[in-house]
Structures are given as structure tokens and as C-alpha cells.
mmCIF file of C-alpha atoms (C1' of nucleotides) in Angstrom:
data_model
loop_
_atom_site.group_PDB
_atom_site.id
_atom_site.type_symbol
_atom_site.label_atom_id
_atom_site.label_comp_id
_atom_site.label_asym_id
_atom_site.label_seq_id
_atom_site.Cartn_x
_atom_site.Cartn_y
_atom_site.Cartn_z
ATOM 1 C CA UNK A 1 123.263 124.991 88.665
ATOM 2 C CA UNK A 2 121.831 126.159 92.053
ATOM 3 C CA UNK A 3 119.181 124.767 92.100
ATOM 4 C CA UNK A 4 116.422 127.693 93.413
ATOM 5 C CA UNK A 5 117.565 129.246 89.800
ATOM 6 C CA UNK A 6 116.325 126.286 88.075
ATOM 7 C CA UNK A 7 112.918 125.839 89.922
ATOM 8 C CA UNK A 8 112.500 129.521 88.947
ATOM 9 C CA UNK A 9 112.873 128.879 85.725
ATOM 10 C CA UNK A 10 110.688 126.357 85.372
ATOM 11 C CA UNK A 11 107.349 128.058 86.716
ATOM 12 C CA UNK A 12 108.574 131.331 84.906
ATOM 13 C CA UNK A 13 108.616 129.655 81.712
ATOM 14 C CA UNK A 14 105.485 128.137 82.500
ATOM 15 C CA UNK A 15 104.360 131.368 82.858
ATOM 16 C CA UNK A 16 103.535 130.733 86.627
ATOM 17 C CA UNK A 17 104.793 133.763 89.368
ATOM 18 C CA UNK A 18 107.686 132.337 91.222
ATOM 19 C CA UNK A 19 106.559 131.526 94.934
ATOM 20 C CA UNK A 20 107.976 130.026 98.036
ATOM 21 C CA UNK A 21 105.419 127.178 98.432
ATOM 22 C CA UNK A 22 106.063 126.598 95.137
ATOM 23 C CA UNK A 23 109.754 125.788 94.999
ATOM 24 C CA UNK A 24 109.617 124.263 98.142
ATOM 25 C CA UNK A 25 107.248 121.678 96.372
ATOM 26 C CA UNK A 26 109.055 120.777 93.415
ATOM 27 C CA UNK A 27 112.010 120.875 95.407
ATOM 28 C CA UNK A 28 110.318 117.922 97.484
ATOM 29 C CA UNK A 29 109.086 115.971 94.558
ATOM 30 C CA UNK A 30 112.231 116.324 92.877
ATOM 31 C CA UNK A 31 114.974 115.008 95.205
ATOM 32 C CA UNK A 32 111.933 111.718 95.910
ATOM 33 C CA UNK A 33 112.727 108.990 94.097
ATOM 34 C CA UNK A 34 109.345 107.823 94.550
ATOM 35 C CA UNK A 35 105.900 109.194 93.716
ATOM 36 C CA UNK A 36 104.172 111.213 96.392
ATOM 37 C CA UNK A 37 100.836 111.501 97.798
ATOM 38 C CA UNK A 38 99.431 115.874 98.461
ATOM 39 C CA UNK A 39 99.391 114.575 102.297
ATOM 40 C CA UNK A 40 103.459 113.458 102.070
ATOM 41 C CA UNK A 41 103.792 116.572 100.642
ATOM 42 C CA UNK A 42 102.309 118.533 103.642
ATOM 43 C CA UNK A 43 103.626 116.530 106.680
ATOM 44 C CA UNK A 44 107.112 117.049 105.059
ATOM 45 C CA UNK A 45 106.781 120.707 104.952
ATOM 46 C CA UNK A 46 105.386 120.578 108.128
ATOM 47 C CA UNK A 47 107.922 118.719 109.619
ATOM 48 C CA UNK A 48 110.840 121.371 107.944
ATOM 49 C CA UNK A 49 108.407 124.251 109.612
ATOM 50 C CA UNK A 50 107.097 125.006 106.904
ATOM 51 C CA UNK A 51 103.718 126.642 107.464
ATOM 52 C CA UNK A 52 101.255 126.317 105.019
ATOM 53 C CA UNK A 53 97.929 125.061 104.269
ATOM 54 C CA UNK A 54 96.698 121.736 102.984
ATOM 55 C CA UNK A 55 94.204 123.312 100.329
ATOM 56 C CA UNK A 56 97.484 124.987 98.793
ATOM 57 C CA UNK A 57 99.347 121.960 98.593
ATOM 58 C CA UNK A 58 96.505 120.902 96.738
ATOM 59 C CA UNK A 59 96.507 124.016 94.126
ATOM 60 C CA UNK A 60 100.170 124.051 93.610
ATOM 61 C CA UNK A 61 100.068 120.373 92.452
ATOM 62 C CA UNK A 62 97.154 120.811 90.357
ATOM 63 C CA UNK A 63 98.603 123.692 88.849
ATOM 64 C CA UNK A 64 101.937 121.464 88.496
ATOM 65 C CA UNK A 65 100.438 118.867 86.352
ATOM 66 C CA UNK A 66 98.100 121.373 84.279
ATOM 67 C CA UNK A 67 101.622 123.219 83.508
ATOM 68 C CA UNK A 68 103.223 119.258 82.893
ATOM 69 C CA UNK A 69 105.489 119.742 85.551
ATOM 70 C CA UNK A 70 104.072 116.901 87.283
ATOM 71 C CA UNK A 71 102.389 113.785 87.112
ATOM 72 C CA UNK A 72 99.092 112.819 88.670
ATOM 73 C CA UNK A 73 98.669 108.977 88.986
ATOM 74 C CA UNK A 74 97.212 106.192 91.172
ATOM 75 C CA UNK A 75 98.921 103.306 91.474
ATOM 76 C CA UNK A 76 98.813 101.917 94.801
ATOM 77 C CA UNK A 77 95.285 101.569 94.197
ATOM 78 C CA UNK A 78 94.544 102.984 97.276
ATOM 79 C CA UNK A 79 92.266 106.206 97.471
ATOM 80 C CA UNK A 80 95.523 108.979 97.325
ATOM 81 C CA UNK A 81 96.640 110.326 94.175
ATOM 82 C CA UNK A 82 100.263 110.011 93.691
ATOM 83 C CA UNK A 83 102.140 112.715 91.996
ATOM 84 C CA UNK A 84 105.649 112.532 90.577
ATOM 85 C CA UNK A 85 108.231 114.730 88.414
ATOM 86 C CA UNK A 86 107.628 114.688 85.404
ATOM 87 C CA UNK A 87 111.145 113.363 83.969
ATOM 88 C CA UNK A 88 112.234 113.475 80.682
ATOM 89 C CA UNK A 89 113.490 109.168 80.980
ATOM 90 C CA UNK A 90 110.832 107.537 82.412
ATOM 91 C CA UNK A 91 110.907 104.790 84.716
ATOM 92 C CA UNK A 92 108.352 102.001 85.959
ATOM 93 C CA UNK A 93 107.496 100.375 89.596
ATOM 94 C CA UNK A 94 107.088 97.049 91.112
ATOM 95 C CA UNK A 95 104.642 97.331 93.650
ATOM 96 C CA UNK A 96 104.550 94.194 95.862
ATOM 97 C CA UNK A 97 101.322 92.839 97.343
ATOM 98 C CA UNK A 98 103.073 92.048 100.298
ATOM 99 C CA UNK A 99 104.356 94.341 101.906
ATOM 100 C CA UNK A 100 103.596 97.595 99.113
ATOM 101 C CA UNK A 101 106.638 98.972 98.845
ATOM 102 C CA UNK A 102 107.297 100.213 95.040
ATOM 103 C CA UNK A 103 110.584 99.308 93.441
ATOM 104 C CA UNK A 104 111.930 101.185 90.382
ATOM 105 C CA UNK A 105 112.727 100.147 86.948
ATOM 106 C CA UNK A 106 115.150 101.391 84.172
ATOM 107 C CA UNK A 107 113.945 99.652 81.252
ATOM 108 C CA UNK A 108 111.293 100.853 79.110
ATOM 109 C CA UNK A 109 109.982 97.331 76.770
ATOM 110 C CA UNK A 110 107.286 99.332 74.806
ATOM 111 C CA UNK A 111 108.711 101.149 72.573
ATOM 112 C CA UNK A 112 108.247 99.320 69.383
ATOM 113 C CA UNK A 113 104.965 98.305 70.232
ATOM 114 C CA UNK A 114 103.694 101.569 71.386
ATOM 115 C CA UNK A 115 104.748 102.601 67.872
ATOM 116 C CA UNK A 116 103.046 99.092 65.852
ATOM 117 C CA UNK A 117 99.745 100.114 67.882
ATOM 118 C CA UNK A 118 99.692 103.498 66.817
ATOM 119 C CA UNK A 119 99.806 102.582 63.468
ATOM 120 C CA UNK A 120 97.229 99.900 63.665
ATOM 121 C CA UNK A 121 94.271 101.882 65.499
ATOM 122 C CA UNK A 122 95.144 105.521 63.961
ATOM 123 C CA UNK A 123 96.230 106.440 68.033
ATOM 124 C CA UNK A 124 98.804 109.312 68.171
ATOM 125 C CA UNK A 125 100.062 108.045 71.693
ATOM 126 C CA UNK A 126 101.675 110.234 74.274
ATOM 127 C CA UNK A 127 102.817 108.139 76.892
ATOM 128 C CA UNK A 128 102.115 105.398 79.242
ATOM 129 C CA UNK A 129 101.686 103.496 82.358
ATOM 130 C CA UNK A 130 103.148 100.407 83.568
ATOM 131 C CA UNK A 131 102.689 99.104 86.889
ATOM 132 C CA UNK A 132 103.870 95.136 87.972
ATOM 133 C CA UNK A 133 102.536 93.781 90.560
ATOM 134 C CA UNK A 134 103.249 90.370 92.786
ATOM 135 C CA UNK A 135 105.748 89.932 96.089
ATOM 136 C CA UNK A 136 109.448 91.487 96.635
ATOM 137 C CA UNK A 137 112.209 89.095 98.014
ATOM 138 C CA UNK A 138 111.522 89.598 101.704
ATOM 139 C CA UNK A 139 107.275 88.792 100.440
ATOM 140 C CA UNK A 140 107.552 86.407 98.648
ATOM 141 C CA UNK A 141 107.776 83.672 101.388
ATOM 142 C CA UNK A 142 105.097 85.083 103.524
ATOM 143 C CA UNK A 143 102.833 85.488 101.527
ATOM 144 C CA UNK A 144 103.766 81.934 99.211
ATOM 145 C CA UNK A 145 100.425 80.309 100.299
ATOM 146 C CA UNK A 146 97.922 82.635 99.970
ATOM 147 C CA UNK A 147 97.817 82.536 96.244
ATOM 148 C CA UNK B 1 76.609 76.453 80.812
ATOM 149 C CA UNK B 2 73.853 77.512 82.163
ATOM 150 C CA UNK B 3 75.383 81.372 83.131
ATOM 151 C CA UNK B 4 73.986 80.896 86.721
ATOM 152 C CA UNK B 5 75.486 78.456 87.392
ATOM 153 C CA UNK B 6 79.012 79.282 86.689
ATOM 154 C CA UNK B 7 78.215 82.489 88.936
ATOM 155 C CA UNK B 8 77.161 80.497 91.794
ATOM 156 C CA UNK B 9 80.029 77.865 91.462
ATOM 157 C CA UNK B 10 82.864 81.280 91.377
ATOM 158 C CA UNK B 11 81.242 82.360 94.829
ATOM 159 C CA UNK B 12 80.685 79.130 96.541
ATOM 160 C CA UNK B 13 84.409 77.691 95.706
ATOM 161 C CA UNK B 14 85.071 81.432 97.591
ATOM 162 C CA UNK B 15 83.480 80.268 100.125
ATOM 163 C CA UNK B 16 80.844 82.740 99.537
ATOM 164 C CA UNK B 17 77.095 82.869 99.882
ATOM 165 C CA UNK B 18 75.157 82.825 96.521
ATOM 166 C CA UNK B 19 73.112 86.039 97.049
ATOM 167 C CA UNK B 20 71.020 87.504 94.360
ATOM 168 C CA UNK B 21 73.018 90.667 94.083
ATOM 169 C CA UNK B 22 76.435 89.018 93.749
ATOM 170 C CA UNK B 23 75.125 87.105 91.118
ATOM 171 C CA UNK B 24 73.426 90.111 89.339
ATOM 172 C CA UNK B 25 76.358 92.568 89.940
ATOM 173 C CA UNK B 26 79.392 89.180 88.819
ATOM 174 C CA UNK B 27 76.636 88.658 85.903
ATOM 175 C CA UNK B 28 76.963 93.301 85.123
ATOM 176 C CA UNK B 29 81.053 92.522 85.325
ATOM 177 C CA UNK B 30 81.194 90.004 83.562
ATOM 178 C CA UNK B 31 79.148 91.356 80.306
ATOM 179 C CA UNK B 32 80.613 94.260 80.280
ATOM 180 C CA UNK B 33 83.807 94.865 78.137
ATOM 181 C CA UNK B 34 84.886 97.962 79.574
ATOM 182 C CA UNK B 35 85.504 98.673 84.007
ATOM 183 C CA UNK B 36 83.087 100.023 85.916
ATOM 184 C CA UNK B 37 82.607 102.419 88.473
ATOM 185 C CA UNK B 38 80.309 101.502 91.426
ATOM 186 C CA UNK B 39 78.118 104.197 90.520
ATOM 187 C CA UNK B 40 78.063 102.704 87.334
ATOM 188 C CA UNK B 41 77.004 99.124 88.607
ATOM 189 C CA UNK B 42 74.593 100.988 90.836
ATOM 190 C CA UNK B 43 72.617 102.385 88.006
ATOM 191 C CA UNK B 44 72.633 99.614 85.589
ATOM 192 C CA UNK B 45 71.218 97.672 88.849
ATOM 193 C CA UNK B 46 68.166 100.383 89.321
ATOM 194 C CA UNK B 47 67.769 100.825 85.713
ATOM 195 C CA UNK B 48 66.779 97.071 86.083
ATOM 196 C CA UNK B 49 64.577 97.429 88.795
ATOM 197 C CA UNK B 50 66.764 95.043 91.408
ATOM 198 C CA UNK B 51 66.932 97.295 94.716
ATOM 199 C CA UNK B 52 69.578 97.849 95.949
ATOM 200 C CA UNK B 53 71.702 99.938 98.350
ATOM 201 C CA UNK B 54 74.929 101.944 97.576
ATOM 202 C CA UNK B 55 76.736 100.314 99.916
ATOM 203 C CA UNK B 56 76.280 97.109 99.662
ATOM 204 C CA UNK B 57 77.308 97.403 96.143
ATOM 205 C CA UNK B 58 80.735 98.369 97.535
ATOM 206 C CA UNK B 59 80.421 96.144 99.664
ATOM 207 C CA UNK B 60 79.985 93.056 96.673
ATOM 208 C CA UNK B 61 83.071 95.088 95.287
ATOM 209 C CA UNK B 62 85.251 94.504 98.123
ATOM 210 C CA UNK B 63 84.316 91.146 98.532
ATOM 211 C CA UNK B 64 84.785 89.805 95.013
ATOM 212 C CA UNK B 65 88.149 91.949 94.997
ATOM 213 C CA UNK B 66 89.327 90.088 97.951
ATOM 214 C CA UNK B 67 88.955 87.176 96.121
ATOM 215 C CA UNK B 68 90.633 88.329 93.704
ATOM 216 C CA UNK B 69 87.611 87.248 91.184
ATOM 217 C CA UNK B 70 87.184 91.119 90.454
ATOM 218 C CA UNK B 71 90.194 93.553 89.970
ATOM 219 C CA UNK B 72 89.786 96.875 91.431
ATOM 220 C CA UNK B 73 92.211 99.499 89.606
ATOM 221 C CA UNK B 74 91.870 103.043 88.811
ATOM 222 C CA UNK B 75 92.999 104.409 84.879
ATOM 223 C CA UNK B 76 90.957 107.231 83.815
ATOM 224 C CA UNK B 77 92.578 109.580 86.313
ATOM 225 C CA UNK B 78 89.683 110.568 88.025
ATOM 226 C CA UNK B 79 88.644 110.433 91.606
ATOM 227 C CA UNK B 80 85.989 107.051 90.883
ATOM 228 C CA UNK B 81 87.478 103.447 91.421
ATOM 229 C CA UNK B 82 87.228 101.030 88.768
ATOM 230 C CA UNK B 83 86.137 97.425 88.378
ATOM 231 C CA UNK B 84 86.773 94.554 86.260
ATOM 232 C CA UNK B 85 86.532 90.666 85.734
ATOM 233 C CA UNK B 86 89.760 89.444 86.572
ATOM 234 C CA UNK B 87 89.925 87.339 82.894
ATOM 235 C CA UNK B 88 92.515 84.998 82.396
ATOM 236 C CA UNK B 89 93.276 86.168 78.957
ATOM 237 C CA UNK B 90 94.047 90.121 79.855
ATOM 238 C CA UNK B 91 93.584 93.126 77.712
ATOM 239 C CA UNK B 92 95.285 96.922 77.740
ATOM 240 C CA UNK B 93 93.699 100.015 77.182
ATOM 241 C CA UNK B 94 94.372 103.361 75.148
ATOM 242 C CA UNK B 95 92.394 106.357 76.935
ATOM 243 C CA UNK B 96 92.285 108.914 74.795
ATOM 244 C CA UNK B 97 93.208 112.445 77.105
ATOM 245 C CA UNK B 98 90.877 114.543 74.642
ATOM 246 C CA UNK B 99 87.697 112.597 75.257
ATOM 247 C CA UNK B 100 88.399 110.133 77.704
ATOM 248 C CA UNK B 101 87.043 107.275 75.787
ATOM 249 C CA UNK B 102 88.943 103.946 76.206
ATOM 250 C CA UNK B 103 89.178 101.855 73.352
ATOM 251 C CA UNK B 104 90.728 98.402 74.671
ATOM 252 C CA UNK B 105 93.564 95.850 72.949
ATOM 253 C CA UNK B 106 94.718 92.140 72.721
ATOM 254 C CA UNK B 107 98.029 92.028 73.004
ATOM 255 C CA UNK B 108 100.129 91.823 75.667
ATOM 256 C CA UNK B 109 103.954 92.349 75.141
ATOM 257 C CA UNK B 110 105.186 91.881 78.262
ATOM 258 C CA UNK B 111 105.707 87.961 79.099
ATOM 259 C CA UNK B 112 109.431 87.839 78.551
ATOM 260 C CA UNK B 113 110.332 91.312 79.879
ATOM 261 C CA UNK B 114 108.465 90.331 82.502
ATOM 262 C CA UNK B 115 110.337 87.062 82.959
ATOM 263 C CA UNK B 116 114.120 88.845 82.647
ATOM 264 C CA UNK B 117 112.766 91.162 85.423
ATOM 265 C CA UNK B 118 111.291 88.545 87.833
ATOM 266 C CA UNK B 119 114.858 86.974 87.331
ATOM 267 C CA UNK B 120 116.885 90.417 88.028
ATOM 268 C CA UNK B 121 115.126 91.270 90.791
ATOM 269 C CA UNK B 122 113.957 88.626 92.645
ATOM 270 C CA UNK B 123 110.590 89.055 92.439
ATOM 271 C CA UNK B 124 107.439 86.994 92.415
ATOM 272 C CA UNK B 125 105.326 88.654 89.823
ATOM 273 C CA UNK B 126 102.314 88.239 89.738
ATOM 274 C CA UNK B 127 100.533 90.633 86.847
ATOM 275 C CA UNK B 128 100.550 94.008 85.827
ATOM 276 C CA UNK B 129 98.744 96.574 84.531
ATOM 277 C CA UNK B 130 99.094 98.984 81.256
ATOM 278 C CA UNK B 131 97.874 102.169 80.216
ATOM 279 C CA UNK B 132 98.870 103.566 77.217
ATOM 280 C CA UNK B 133 97.422 107.636 77.298
ATOM 281 C CA UNK B 134 97.125 109.625 73.329
ATOM 282 C CA UNK B 135 94.495 110.929 71.220
ATOM 283 C CA UNK B 136 92.312 108.484 69.514
ATOM 284 C CA UNK B 137 91.458 109.153 65.486
ATOM 285 C CA UNK B 138 89.118 112.109 65.809
ATOM 286 C CA UNK B 139 90.549 113.874 68.609
ATOM 287 C CA UNK B 140 94.314 113.810 67.253
ATOM 288 C CA UNK B 141 93.846 117.059 65.060
ATOM 289 C CA UNK B 142 91.167 118.870 67.666
ATOM 290 C CA UNK B 143 93.969 118.835 70.064
ATOM 291 C CA UNK B 144 96.933 118.632 68.339
ATOM 292 C CA UNK B 145 97.733 122.657 68.608
ATOM 293 C CA UNK B 146 97.598 121.992 72.429
ATOM 294 C CA UNK B 147 100.710 119.902 72.936
ATOM 295 C "C1'" DT C 1 69.862 78.494 114.402
ATOM 296 C "C1'" DT C 2 73.495 81.301 113.070
ATOM 297 C "C1'" DA C 3 77.339 83.027 110.730
ATOM 298 C "C1'" DG C 4 77.076 85.531 106.672
ATOM 299 C "C1'" DT C 5 74.297 89.192 104.261
ATOM 300 C "C1'" DT C 6 71.969 93.847 103.397
ATOM 301 C "C1'" DG C 7 70.046 98.804 104.369
ATOM 302 C "C1'" DC C 8 69.701 102.868 106.088
ATOM 303 C "C1'" DA C 9 71.994 106.861 107.442
ATOM 304 C "C1'" DA C 10 76.132 108.742 109.644
ATOM 305 C "C1'" DA C 11 80.897 108.676 109.465
ATOM 306 C "C1'" DT C 12 84.410 109.433 107.013
ATOM 307 C "C1'" DC C 13 88.664 110.756 103.815
ATOM 308 C "C1'" DG C 14 90.724 112.637 100.413
ATOM 309 C "C1'" DT C 15 89.809 116.933 96.926
ATOM 310 C "C1'" DT C 16 87.872 121.240 96.106
ATOM 311 C "C1'" DT C 17 85.864 125.929 96.117
ATOM 312 C "C1'" DG C 18 84.501 130.421 97.679
ATOM 313 C "C1'" DC C 19 85.871 134.331 99.668
ATOM 314 C "C1'" DA C 20 88.995 137.869 101.868
ATOM 315 C "C1'" DT C 21 93.710 138.610 102.368
ATOM 316 C "C1'" DC C 22 98.344 139.070 101.032
ATOM 317 C "C1'" DA C 23 102.715 138.999 97.908
ATOM 318 C "C1'" DA C 24 104.940 138.743 93.012
ATOM 319 C "C1'" DG C 25 105.614 141.374 88.407
ATOM 320 C "C1'" DC D 1 98.335 148.246 91.215
ATOM 321 C "C1'" DT D 2 97.070 144.322 89.698
ATOM 322 C "C1'" DT D 3 96.490 139.719 89.371
ATOM 323 C "C1'" DG D 4 97.000 135.827 91.098
ATOM 324 C "C1'" DA D 5 98.950 132.967 95.243
ATOM 325 C "C1'" DT D 6 97.781 131.906 100.061
ATOM 326 C "C1'" DG D 7 94.918 130.074 104.086
ATOM 327 C "C1'" DC D 8 90.711 129.241 106.231
ATOM 328 C "C1'" DA D 9 86.421 126.832 106.825
ATOM 329 C "C1'" DA D 10 83.125 125.189 104.554
ATOM 330 C "C1'" DA D 11 81.330 122.095 100.661
ATOM 331 C "C1'" DC D 12 81.608 118.106 97.819
ATOM 332 C "C1'" DG D 13 81.546 112.945 96.285
ATOM 333 C "C1'" DA D 14 83.398 108.559 96.542
ATOM 334 C "C1'" DT D 15 83.820 105.624 99.728
ATOM 335 C "C1'" DT D 16 83.173 103.028 104.931
ATOM 336 C "C1'" DT D 17 80.857 102.339 109.110
ATOM 337 C "C1'" DG D 18 77.594 101.147 112.836
ATOM 338 C "C1'" DC D 19 73.948 98.445 113.683
ATOM 339 C "C1'" DA D 20 69.673 96.511 113.695
ATOM 340 C "C1'" DA D 21 66.551 93.224 110.512
ATOM 341 C "C1'" DC D 22 67.140 89.718 107.227
ATOM 342 C "C1'" DT D 23 69.129 85.108 104.612
ATOM 343 C "C1'" DA D 24 71.394 81.416 102.733
ATOM 344 C "C1'" DA D 25 73.290 77.211 104.335
#
DNA sequence: TTAGTTGCAAATCGTTTGCATCAAG
DNA sequence: CTTGATGCAAACGATTTGCAACTAA
């Protein structure tokens, strides 16, 4: 399975034109294990000598979000939005309040909980976002006293 | 226990001066069951004939966040930050993708999960944020087909 | 008195938009 | 050819900042 073909298919099957920029952005996001900001993407493309405008980056991201190909979020709490591939198997993140690094966890403990909530509240649950905060191995000692 | 005394104590015990504005903002946030934006707070104060500047609202919110008295987040995904009291007993929210209303749930299924994660990853967990998305009772029928 | 707090206006930052040009289908 | 995609510059909205005036301690 060749990558280009895959991205093209993703785009086509969503009624989107198959442009170079869209392919490049999809490729970047697909290959990143962590959510990226619009600027991360812009900088990264520039670094690889791709000529693109920041507003185009935003427009492409919006389009991909609207088609549910990628997910927009804001975990770290700062002002920039984060974008990540909408992968079937979802992951959660641990965010270190010390160094702001993000760690990924695979397990998700919420399936049963969601079912019971769904019944109790008559709410049709489509997804969730879980972020866990704390201090990582390296930072826990440095920040221990600040508690 | 009189409210004013409480807010004053919260402020003093964090080394903050006990000002009228800080009391008013703490009072507002304490009495709201849902997270508020800086603008919500500003508008609400104005409505109650409190003369305050929007930049002061932001500054007070920043200060309270830095002291961990309130929590800053961004759940709904739009550009505005949300602020809520850092309550001991925490709650989670269901957000309706249709009408954007927020529903509050009391239970939290994550304590055991956090303990096991903490051990496994040598991460010192201090808290988490869980948001669940879907369609509420009223919207689930309207949006069912858009899936 | 003095360090911390506030108002005001201007600045900043992330993001969006109008419009003319360009490229995919 | 026609519709949608892009670049550019200007607009926007949320938040931040510099500075002078003020107020709690």
C-alpha cells in the first residue's frame, strides 16, 4: 500500500480535491505520534522546502476536521489548537505539568462507564477526550515541593 | 460560615491581597455550576453594576489559576478559555455536539485506573480532565442522519 | 509607605476572511 | 470550462502588556 494512494483515496472518498498541500499535511499528521499545532505543520513544511501559506494550512486543517479525517483539540491549555489524525484506536495522553511533555497511553478504561452513562442520561455518546495531568519521572522531584 | 470570610481566607492563605474584584470574581465562579469564560464573568459583573476592566478580569483569573484556586481549560473547542473553581470533589461534563450545551456528571471512574497508570509509568498524577461528547436527548434525533 | 492591584490603550498572537489567481476534475 | 483551492494582505477576537494612578497592608 503506497502512501500517496492512501491519502488520495482518503481525500477523494470525502469529495475533496487531491492537492499537493493536502497530501503533504495528511502525511505529516499521519506520521506524527503527537498532536501538532497549525504552526508546527507550517514550520515543518517550510523546513522541507514546501511553499505554503499559513492561511492555507488553517484552511486545509479546517476542511479535514469537517470531514472527520483529523481531530482538533486543545489539551495543553495554551492558546493554540492541536490537530491529530482521527485514528480508529484511540489513545490518551499524560501531560507533564513540569516540562509540558506529552506521554501516550493505549488503554482506555471508559467503555463500560460510557454505556451506563448513556443509558442513565439518554445521551448518545460519540466519543470522549481524557487528559491526565501530573509530573513525569524527571520532573516529579524538581517540582515536589511546589505542591 | 460567611462567604466573604471564606473568599478572604482563600486569598490571604495564598498570599494575595483581599480586593473587592477578587472577591466578586471568586463569588461568581463559586456559584456557577458550569465553567465560565472571562467574558461571561465580565458581562455578569457589569450587569451587577460592578465597574471593572476586562484586562483586570484576565489578570485576576491568571492569578487564581497560578495559585490553583481555579482551573483553566478549553472544553467546548472554541477559542475562549473556560474557568472553574478547583473543587475537591470533581465533576465531568458531557458536551452535546448538537446544541453545545454542557451536562454535568458526578461519578468519576478513573481512580483505580490512575493508580495503575501511575505505577506503571512512574508518573506522579495530580489530576485529569475527562470530557464526553455526543448528542443530548433533544438533539440526538435531529442529528442522527448527519453521522 | 510600599508592594501589589487596577484601568486604559495599545500591542500581540492565533486564526479567519475577501478577493484575485490558479489548478484539479 | 467550472468549481474548488491557494496566496496575500487585511481583519478579527481573545488575551496580554506597559505605564501611570491607586489601594490594601
